[in-house]
Amino acid sequence: IQSLSSPFCLCRGILRGIRAIKGPEYKHSLAYNYVLDQFCKKQVNHRYCLAQEEALYASHSYLCLLISTRQHMALYDIYHGKGQHDTEEMAGIVGLRLPTQPGGKGWEK
Amino acid sequence: MLRNLVRLHSRVGHALSPPIVCPRSQALKLPLPLLSVNSKYYSIITERKKFYEDVSISHGEGGMFEINLDQRKLKTPGGKLFTAPNEALAIAVANEWDTQKDTLKFYSMHMTTLCNTALDNPTFRSKDQIITAALKYLETDTIWYIINVYRVEEPPSLVELQNNEWDPVLNWIEDGYNVVIGSSTNILGPEIPQATMNTFRQHLGSYNFWSLTGLEYVITQLKSVVLAFALIDKHITVEQAVLLSRLEEEFQIGHWGNVEWAHDVDLYELRARTAAGALFVHFSSESSTVKRKLMQD
């Protein structure tokens, strides 16, 4: 990722990131149009101007954000605990059923 | 069936709310002095069903941008209308909401969280308080807070690694900001001279409130003022900053092996949060205008 310093690679990386998230309709998303617009506009500027450097930095950070979030969520889905089971489910795991009392428990209204 | 929008969005967290899936900050026990006040901000709901189809942005009052979910406007957890100062930030936030499928995972929406914190300021801090909190990471009272300047004495390969990786950044900040930080092998860490603190305080004071919120967030994530400055000044990339912050962990991983469900999760989450913070600071402190010139014949 550190070698992706050329604007073309960054642009392509971000658009790929958007496609990975959004799926086939990524071309209609807000981010796609904005990113393309920004990269096309910057081409007109002088090569070494400060705005170019800032835009590259912002693109690099955004690419990192997209990729890292996606990878983090992928790992989260695999490894994160699913939470506590319901009492009935818990009983079912060991093959038991919850006791029932047809007349109610006495203190219930 | 469709609930009040304010109540729905009260579920979205703030950057300062206790994070659910961040072992790093849980271990550090971030101080939240006003936890008892405004407890509505600290919700344990981390997911919600998706209730919209389209996300778009629109111009609001005073040149601010608003996010629209279907036809309704996004609000902060505090009930305020969500406004972003520029288009880039608004698009980043809108993209985060757009990314969500079926369930909304608020813990993955870092840009939204940062904007909410800046807008709501749930712990009612002033700029000075934020600066003081950020500079605390430079002081020597707790070992965790100065991880980047505390040098271990053995094993020698780790010492060499620390010298090779951390020294350039230290030199850069000492030259660039004209300060003296130094490093030490003492468990109490180096003595930071008052002049250094003043220089940093003055520099931090030059940022606006939004940028400062983001900057303090980056410092908290990386656990280092030096690395945060190097990142914001574009001296190092996000990946490099995260690597330098986790140098000892990476060394141990290289030696003992990688544990995917701990190391990788930690790494990617840190990268995501730091990238979001850096981007947030960048967008909050820039201002761009477009002047169109008519071609004269």
Short mmCIF file of C-alpha atoms in Angstrom, two decimals:
data_model
loop_
_atom_site.label_atom_id
_atom_site.label_comp_id
_atom_site.label_asym_id
_atom_site.label_seq_id
_atom_site.Cartn_x
_atom_site.Cartn_y
_atom_site.Cartn_z
CA ILE A 1 0.00 0.00 0.00
CA GLN A 2 2.89 2.35 0.62
CA SER A 3 3.89 2.20 -3.00
CA LEU A 4 0.48 3.37 -4.22
CA SER A 5 1.58 6.95 -4.54
CA SER A 6 0.54 7.56 -8.09
CA PRO A 7 -2.83 9.27 -8.44
CA PHE A 8 -4.03 6.69 -10.94
CA CYS A 9 -3.42 3.77 -8.57
CA LEU A 10 -5.06 5.62 -5.69
CA CYS A 11 -8.11 6.48 -7.76
CA ARG A 12 -8.43 2.93 -8.97
CA GLY A 13 -7.94 1.59 -5.45
CA ILE A 14 -10.68 3.79 -4.02
CA LEU A 15 -13.12 2.96 -6.80
CA ARG A 16 -12.41 -0.72 -6.31
CA GLY A 17 -13.08 -0.27 -2.63
CA ILE A 18 -16.40 1.36 -3.37
CA ARG A 19 -17.31 -1.43 -5.77
CA ALA A 20 -16.45 -4.06 -3.17
CA ILE A 21 -18.82 -2.42 -0.74
CA LYS A 22 -21.68 -1.40 -2.95
CA GLY A 23 -21.77 -4.17 -5.51
CA PRO A 24 -22.79 -3.80 -9.17
CA GLU A 25 -24.52 -0.43 -8.83
CA TYR A 26 -21.48 1.33 -7.48
CA LYS A 27 -21.34 3.68 -10.42
CA HIS A 28 -24.47 5.45 -9.25
CA SER A 29 -23.21 6.09 -5.74
CA LEU A 30 -22.34 9.52 -4.43
CA ALA A 31 -18.80 8.63 -3.54
CA TYR A 32 -17.97 7.30 -7.00
CA ASN A 33 -18.95 10.49 -8.78
CA TYR A 34 -17.26 12.69 -6.24
CA VAL A 35 -13.99 10.75 -6.28
CA LEU A 36 -13.83 10.73 -10.09
CA ASP A 37 -14.64 14.41 -10.17
CA GLN A 38 -11.88 15.23 -7.69
CA PHE A 39 -9.26 13.20 -9.53
CA CYS A 40 -10.16 14.64 -12.92
CA LYS A 41 -10.09 18.17 -11.57
CA LYS A 42 -6.66 17.69 -10.01
CA GLN A 43 -5.16 16.65 -13.33
CA VAL A 44 -5.53 20.16 -14.60
CA ASN A 45 -3.41 21.56 -11.78
CA HIS A 46 0.29 21.92 -11.77
CA ARG A 47 2.08 18.75 -10.79
CA TYR A 48 3.80 19.89 -7.67
CA CYS A 49 1.30 22.20 -6.09
CA LEU A 50 0.31 21.82 -2.47
CA ALA A 51 -3.29 21.02 -3.23
CA GLN A 52 -2.14 18.02 -5.25
CA GLU A 53 -0.14 16.70 -2.30
CA GLU A 54 -3.03 17.24 0.09
CA ALA A 55 -5.46 15.54 -2.24
CA LEU A 56 -3.12 12.56 -2.58
CA TYR A 57 -2.77 12.33 1.18
CA ALA A 58 -6.54 12.50 1.66
CA SER A 59 -7.07 9.84 -1.02
CA HIS A 60 -4.48 7.60 0.56
CA SER A 61 -6.10 7.96 3.98
CA TYR A 62 -9.56 7.32 2.54
CA LEU A 63 -8.34 4.22 0.73
CA CYS A 64 -6.84 2.99 4.00
CA LEU A 65 -10.13 3.69 5.75
CA LEU A 66 -12.18 1.78 3.18
CA ILE A 67 -9.89 -1.25 3.13
CA SER A 68 -9.37 -1.42 6.89
CA THR A 69 -13.07 -1.07 7.69
CA ARG A 70 -13.92 -3.83 5.25
CA GLN A 71 -11.26 -6.16 6.62
CA HIS A 72 -12.18 -5.37 10.21
CA MET A 73 -15.87 -6.13 9.59
CA ALA A 74 -14.93 -9.37 7.82
CA LEU A 75 -12.90 -10.51 10.82
CA TYR A 76 -15.60 -9.29 13.18
CA ASP A 77 -18.21 -11.40 11.44
CA ILE A 78 -16.02 -14.46 11.75
CA TYR A 79 -14.70 -14.10 15.26
CA HIS A 80 -16.94 -11.85 17.31
CA GLY A 81 -19.17 -13.48 19.89
CA LYS A 82 -22.79 -13.71 18.93
CA GLY A 83 -24.11 -12.77 22.33
CA GLN A 84 -26.00 -14.68 24.91
CA HIS A 85 -28.52 -17.33 23.99
CA ASP A 86 -32.16 -17.22 25.01
CA THR A 87 -33.00 -19.44 28.03
CA GLU A 88 -35.08 -21.76 25.87
CA GLU A 89 -32.28 -22.09 23.33
CA MET A 90 -29.78 -22.80 26.08
CA ALA A 91 -31.94 -25.57 27.44
CA GLY A 92 -32.40 -26.94 23.95
CA ILE A 93 -28.63 -27.19 23.42
CA VAL A 94 -28.30 -29.76 26.20
CA GLY A 95 -31.52 -31.48 25.21
CA LEU A 96 -33.79 -30.18 27.93
CA ARG A 97 -36.99 -28.20 27.84
CA LEU A 98 -38.06 -25.41 30.13
CA PRO A 99 -40.60 -26.52 32.74
CA THR A 100 -44.17 -25.29 32.27
CA GLN A 101 -46.79 -24.79 34.92
CA PRO A 102 -50.24 -24.76 33.37
CA GLY A 103 -51.93 -22.88 36.21
CA GLY A 104 -49.39 -20.10 36.23
CA LYS A 105 -46.75 -19.55 38.84
CA GLY A 106 -48.97 -18.07 41.50
CA TRP A 107 -47.40 -14.68 41.73
CA GLU A 108 -48.14 -13.78 38.12
CA LYS A 109 -51.21 -11.68 37.58
CA MET B 1 -44.16 1.42 12.78
CA LEU B 2 -41.51 4.00 11.88
CA ARG B 3 -40.19 5.49 15.05
CA ASN B 4 -39.19 9.05 15.81
CA LEU B 5 -35.95 9.83 13.97
CA VAL B 6 -34.32 11.42 17.04
CA ARG B 7 -34.83 8.31 19.14
CA LEU B 8 -33.51 6.08 16.37
CA HIS B 9 -30.37 8.13 15.94
CA SER B 10 -29.74 8.35 19.65
CA ARG B 11 -28.35 4.88 19.17
CA VAL B 12 -25.41 6.08 17.11
CA GLY B 13 -22.42 6.41 19.38
CA HIS B 14 -20.00 9.17 20.04
CA ALA B 15 -16.25 8.91 19.76
CA LEU B 16 -16.10 9.20 23.54
CA SER B 17 -18.70 6.55 24.31
CA PRO B 18 -17.38 3.23 25.68
CA PRO B 19 -16.43 1.28 22.56
CA ILE B 20 -17.72 -2.25 22.34
CA VAL B 21 -15.11 -3.95 20.20
CA CYS B 22 -11.93 -2.08 20.98
CA PRO B 23 -9.75 -4.07 23.38
CA ARG B 24 -7.08 -1.40 23.19
CA SER B 25 -9.07 1.42 24.73
CA GLN B 26 -10.92 -0.88 27.11
CA ALA B 27 -7.59 -1.86 28.59
CA LEU B 28 -6.67 1.78 28.98
CA LYS B 29 -9.98 2.77 30.67
CA LEU B 30 -10.47 6.18 29.10
CA PRO B 31 -11.50 8.75 31.69
CA LEU B 32 -15.08 9.96 31.15
CA PRO B 33 -15.68 12.44 33.96
CA LEU B 34 -19.25 13.33 33.02
CA LEU B 35 -20.48 9.78 32.58
CA SER B 36 -23.35 10.30 35.01
CA VAL B 37 -24.64 13.32 33.12
CA ASN B 38 -26.34 12.84 29.79
CA SER B 39 -26.33 9.08 30.04
CA LYS B 40 -28.62 8.95 27.03
CA TYR B 41 -25.51 9.40 24.89
CA TYR B 42 -24.01 6.15 26.10
CA SER B 43 -26.20 3.48 24.64
CA ILE B 44 -25.35 -0.19 24.48
CA ILE B 45 -27.32 -0.69 21.27
CA THR B 46 -24.71 -1.35 18.65
CA GLU B 47 -26.84 -2.50 15.75
CA ARG B 48 -30.17 -1.56 14.26
CA LYS B 49 -32.13 -2.66 11.27
CA LYS B 50 -31.65 -0.58 8.16
CA PHE B 51 -34.64 1.66 7.64
CA TYR B 52 -33.77 3.57 4.50
CA GLU B 53 -32.85 2.92 0.91
CA ASP B 54 -31.08 5.98 -0.45
CA VAL B 55 -28.53 8.32 1.02
CA SER B 56 -27.93 11.76 -0.42
CA ILE B 57 -26.50 15.06 0.67
CA SER B 58 -27.98 18.51 0.37
CA HIS B 59 -26.98 22.07 1.06
CA GLY B 60 -28.15 23.49 4.33
CA GLU B 61 -27.92 26.86 6.02
CA GLY B 62 -24.64 28.75 6.13
CA GLY B 63 -22.92 26.62 3.51
CA MET B 64 -23.17 23.47 5.61
CA PHE B 65 -24.09 20.09 4.16
CA GLU B 66 -26.78 17.78 5.47
CA ILE B 67 -27.29 14.05 5.00
CA ASN B 68 -30.64 12.71 3.87
CA LEU B 69 -31.72 9.14 4.50
CA ASP B 70 -34.56 8.63 2.02
CA GLN B 71 -36.45 11.88 2.66
CA ARG B 72 -35.51 12.40 6.28
CA LYS B 73 -32.58 14.39 7.56
CA LEU B 74 -29.92 12.72 9.66
CA LYS B 75 -29.64 13.91 13.25
CA THR B 76 -26.91 13.52 15.86
CA PRO B 77 -27.48 11.45 19.02
CA GLY B 78 -27.97 14.72 20.85
CA GLY B 79 -30.91 15.59 18.66
CA LYS B 80 -29.21 18.29 16.63
CA LEU B 81 -29.39 18.39 12.88
CA PHE B 82 -26.31 16.74 11.41
CA THR B 83 -24.28 19.29 9.46
CA ALA B 84 -20.87 18.94 7.89
CA PRO B 85 -18.75 21.97 7.04
CA ASN B 86 -17.67 20.77 3.62
CA GLU B 87 -18.71 18.45 0.84
CA ALA B 88 -15.87 15.97 1.19
CA LEU B 89 -16.73 15.23 4.82
CA ALA B 90 -20.43 14.99 3.99
CA ILE B 91 -19.73 12.51 1.21
CA ALA B 92 -17.50 10.41 3.49
CA VAL B 93 -20.28 10.23 6.10
CA ALA B 94 -22.96 9.57 3.49
CA ASN B 95 -20.85 6.76 2.07
CA GLU B 96 -20.61 5.20 5.52
CA TRP B 97 -24.39 5.14 5.82
CA ASP B 98 -24.67 3.91 2.25
CA THR B 99 -22.27 1.04 2.99
CA GLN B 100 -24.54 -0.48 5.61
CA LYS B 101 -26.57 -3.51 4.55
CA ASP B 102 -29.57 -4.98 6.41
CA THR B 103 -28.28 -3.99 9.85
CA LEU B 104 -26.62 -0.72 10.73
CA LYS B 105 -23.32 -1.33 12.43
CA PHE B 106 -22.58 1.88 14.28
CA TYR B 107 -19.19 0.74 15.49
CA SER B 108 -17.91 0.70 11.91
CA MET B 109 -19.04 4.26 11.11
CA HIS B 110 -16.03 6.14 12.34
CA MET B 111 -16.49 9.38 10.42
CA THR B 112 -20.08 9.67 11.60
CA THR B 113 -18.99 9.09 15.17
CA LEU B 114 -16.37 11.81 14.95
CA CYS B 115 -18.80 14.31 13.46
CA ASN B 116 -21.33 13.52 16.16
CA THR B 117 -18.75 14.16 18.85
CA ALA B 118 -17.73 17.46 17.30
CA LEU B 119 -21.33 18.59 16.88
CA ASP B 120 -22.71 17.46 20.24
CA ASN B 121 -19.65 17.80 22.47
CA PRO B 122 -21.25 15.44 24.99
CA THR B 123 -18.68 16.03 27.71
CA PHE B 124 -18.90 19.80 27.25
CA ARG B 125 -15.20 20.35 26.81
CA SER B 126 -13.64 23.60 25.72
CA LYS B 127 -10.68 23.82 23.33
CA ASP B 128 -8.28 24.24 26.26
CA GLN B 129 -9.53 21.13 27.98
CA ILE B 130 -9.11 19.11 24.83
CA ILE B 131 -5.56 20.44 24.36
CA THR B 132 -4.67 19.60 27.96
CA ALA B 133 -6.08 16.10 27.57
CA ALA B 134 -4.13 15.60 24.34
CA LEU B 135 -0.87 16.85 25.85
CA LYS B 136 -1.27 14.48 28.78
CA TYR B 137 -0.11 11.80 26.40
CA LEU B 138 3.24 13.55 26.24
CA GLU B 139 3.81 13.65 29.96
CA THR B 140 5.67 11.04 31.87
CA ASP B 141 3.28 9.97 34.59
CA THR B 142 1.99 6.75 33.08
CA ILE B 143 4.08 4.31 31.12
CA TRP B 144 1.41 3.53 28.56
CA TYR B 145 1.21 7.16 27.54
CA ILE B 146 4.79 7.42 26.41
CA ILE B 147 5.21 4.10 24.70
CA ASN B 148 6.80 5.71 21.70
CA VAL B 149 9.67 7.28 23.62
CA TYR B 150 10.23 4.61 26.24
CA ARG B 151 13.08 2.41 25.23
CA VAL B 152 13.49 -1.15 26.45
CA GLU B 153 17.01 -2.36 27.09
CA GLU B 154 16.65 -5.91 25.90
CA PRO B 155 16.23 -7.87 23.69
CA PRO B 156 18.82 -6.09 21.53
CA SER B 157 16.96 -6.73 18.29
CA LEU B 158 13.98 -4.83 19.67
CA VAL B 159 16.26 -2.00 20.78
CA GLU B 160 17.69 -1.83 17.28
CA LEU B 161 14.22 -1.91 15.75
CA GLN B 162 13.06 0.90 18.02
CA ASN B 163 16.11 2.99 17.19
CA ASN B 164 15.71 2.48 13.47
CA GLU B 165 12.00 3.16 13.37
CA TRP B 166 11.31 5.66 16.11
CA ASP B 167 14.45 7.82 15.91
CA PRO B 168 13.68 9.33 12.50
CA VAL B 169 10.23 10.42 13.65
CA LEU B 170 11.62 11.86 16.89
CA ASN B 171 14.30 13.74 14.98
CA TRP B 172 11.73 15.02 12.54
CA ILE B 173 9.51 16.41 15.27
CA GLU B 174 12.43 17.89 17.19
CA ASP B 175 13.69 19.68 14.10
CA GLY B 176 10.34 20.65 12.70
CA TYR B 177 8.87 22.02 15.89
CA ASN B 178 12.12 23.13 17.50
CA VAL B 179 11.47 21.17 20.67
CA VAL B 180 13.38 18.78 22.88
CA ILE B 181 11.81 15.46 23.77
CA GLY B 182 14.59 12.89 23.97
CA SER B 183 14.05 9.34 25.01
CA SER B 184 14.93 7.33 28.07
CA THR B 185 15.20 3.81 29.40
CA ASN B 186 13.86 4.90 32.75
CA ILE B 187 10.43 3.49 33.54
CA LEU B 188 9.24 6.98 34.39
CA GLY B 189 10.10 8.22 30.94
CA PRO B 190 11.78 11.40 29.80
CA GLU B 191 11.31 14.79 31.39
CA ILE B 192 9.40 17.00 28.99
CA PRO B 193 10.55 20.62 29.35
CA GLN B 194 7.92 23.31 29.76
CA ALA B 195 9.08 25.04 26.57
CA THR B 196 8.18 21.92 24.59
CA MET B 197 4.77 21.76 26.21
CA ASN B 198 4.19 25.42 25.40
CA THR B 199 5.21 24.97 21.77
CA PHE B 200 2.83 22.05 21.35
CA ARG B 201 0.07 23.82 23.21
CA GLN B 202 0.42 26.81 20.96
CA HIS B 203 0.44 24.64 17.87
CA LEU B 204 -2.66 22.75 18.99
CA GLY B 205 -4.37 26.03 19.75
CA SER B 206 -4.12 27.01 16.11
CA TYR B 207 -6.54 24.26 15.07
CA ASN B 208 -10.28 24.84 15.13
CA PHE B 209 -12.58 22.89 17.42
CA TRP B 210 -13.49 20.21 14.87
CA SER B 211 -9.87 19.56 13.88
CA LEU B 212 -8.92 19.43 17.53
CA THR B 213 -11.57 16.81 18.26
CA GLY B 214 -10.17 14.71 15.42
CA LEU B 215 -6.58 15.30 16.46
CA GLU B 216 -7.22 14.28 20.06
CA TYR B 217 -8.95 11.15 18.73
CA VAL B 218 -5.89 10.25 16.64
CA ILE B 219 -3.59 10.84 19.63
CA THR B 220 -5.79 8.62 21.78
CA GLN B 221 -5.81 5.85 19.18
CA LEU B 222 -2.07 5.92 18.49
CA LYS B 223 -1.24 6.61 22.15
CA SER B 224 1.37 9.11 21.01
CA VAL B 225 1.44 12.85 20.36
CA VAL B 226 4.59 12.57 18.25
CA LEU B 227 3.10 10.01 15.88
CA ALA B 228 -0.16 11.91 15.60
CA PHE B 229 1.67 15.06 14.58
CA ALA B 230 3.80 13.16 12.08
CA LEU B 231 0.63 11.72 10.56
CA ILE B 232 -1.31 14.99 10.39
CA ASP B 233 1.67 16.81 8.89
CA LYS B 234 1.80 14.14 6.18
CA HIS B 235 5.26 13.01 7.18
CA ILE B 236 4.11 9.38 7.51
CA THR B 237 1.15 7.45 6.17
CA VAL B 238 -1.62 5.91 8.26
CA GLU B 239 -0.20 2.40 7.85
CA GLN B 240 3.25 3.56 8.94
CA ALA B 241 1.83 5.43 11.95
CA VAL B 242 -0.09 2.35 13.07
CA LEU B 243 2.99 0.19 12.60
CA LEU B 244 5.13 2.54 14.68
CA SER B 245 2.49 2.69 17.36
CA ARG B 246 2.37 -1.09 17.57
CA LEU B 247 6.11 -1.63 17.15
CA GLU B 248 6.59 -3.93 20.12
CA GLU B 249 3.51 -5.94 19.21
CA GLU B 250 4.74 -6.36 15.66
CA PHE B 251 8.10 -7.46 17.02
CA GLN B 252 6.46 -10.09 19.18
CA ILE B 253 4.23 -11.21 16.31
CA GLY B 254 7.33 -11.65 14.16
CA HIS B 255 8.86 -13.77 16.87
CA TRP B 256 5.92 -15.78 18.20
CA GLY B 257 3.44 -15.72 15.35
CA ASN B 258 0.24 -13.91 14.52
CA VAL B 259 -3.12 -14.54 16.18
CA GLU B 260 -5.73 -13.53 13.65
CA TRP B 261 -8.63 -13.04 16.00
CA ALA B 262 -6.68 -10.67 18.24
CA HIS B 263 -3.76 -9.10 16.38
CA ASP B 264 -5.42 -8.66 13.01
CA VAL B 265 -8.69 -7.41 14.48
CA ASP B 266 -6.76 -4.91 16.58
CA LEU B 267 -4.62 -3.86 13.62
CA TYR B 268 -7.44 -3.27 11.17
CA GLU B 269 -9.60 -1.51 13.70
CA LEU B 270 -6.71 0.77 14.67
CA ARG B 271 -6.00 1.49 11.02
CA ALA B 272 -9.65 2.26 10.33
CA ARG B 273 -9.99 4.57 13.33
CA THR B 274 -6.70 6.36 12.69
CA ALA B 275 -7.47 6.80 9.00
CA ALA B 276 -10.89 8.20 9.90
CA GLY B 277 -9.32 10.57 12.42
CA ALA B 278 -6.64 11.76 10.01
CA LEU B 279 -9.19 12.27 7.25
CA PHE B 280 -11.48 14.11 9.65
CA VAL B 281 -8.69 16.50 10.70
CA HIS B 282 -7.72 17.02 7.08
CA PHE B 283 -11.26 17.86 5.97
CA SER B 284 -11.96 20.04 8.99
CA SER B 285 -8.88 22.18 8.61
CA GLU B 286 -8.92 22.68 4.87
CA SER B 287 -11.03 25.10 3.02
CA SER B 288 -11.25 25.18 -0.71
CA THR B 289 -12.92 27.52 -3.06
CA VAL B 290 -13.42 27.09 -6.75
CA LYS B 291 -13.16 30.16 -8.91
CA ARG B 292 -14.28 29.79 -12.43
CA LYS B 293 -12.73 32.11 -14.94
CA LEU B 294 -14.43 32.88 -18.17
CA MET B 295 -12.21 32.47 -21.18
CA GLN B 296 -11.72 35.81 -22.79
CA ASP B 297 -11.49 35.91 -26.55
#
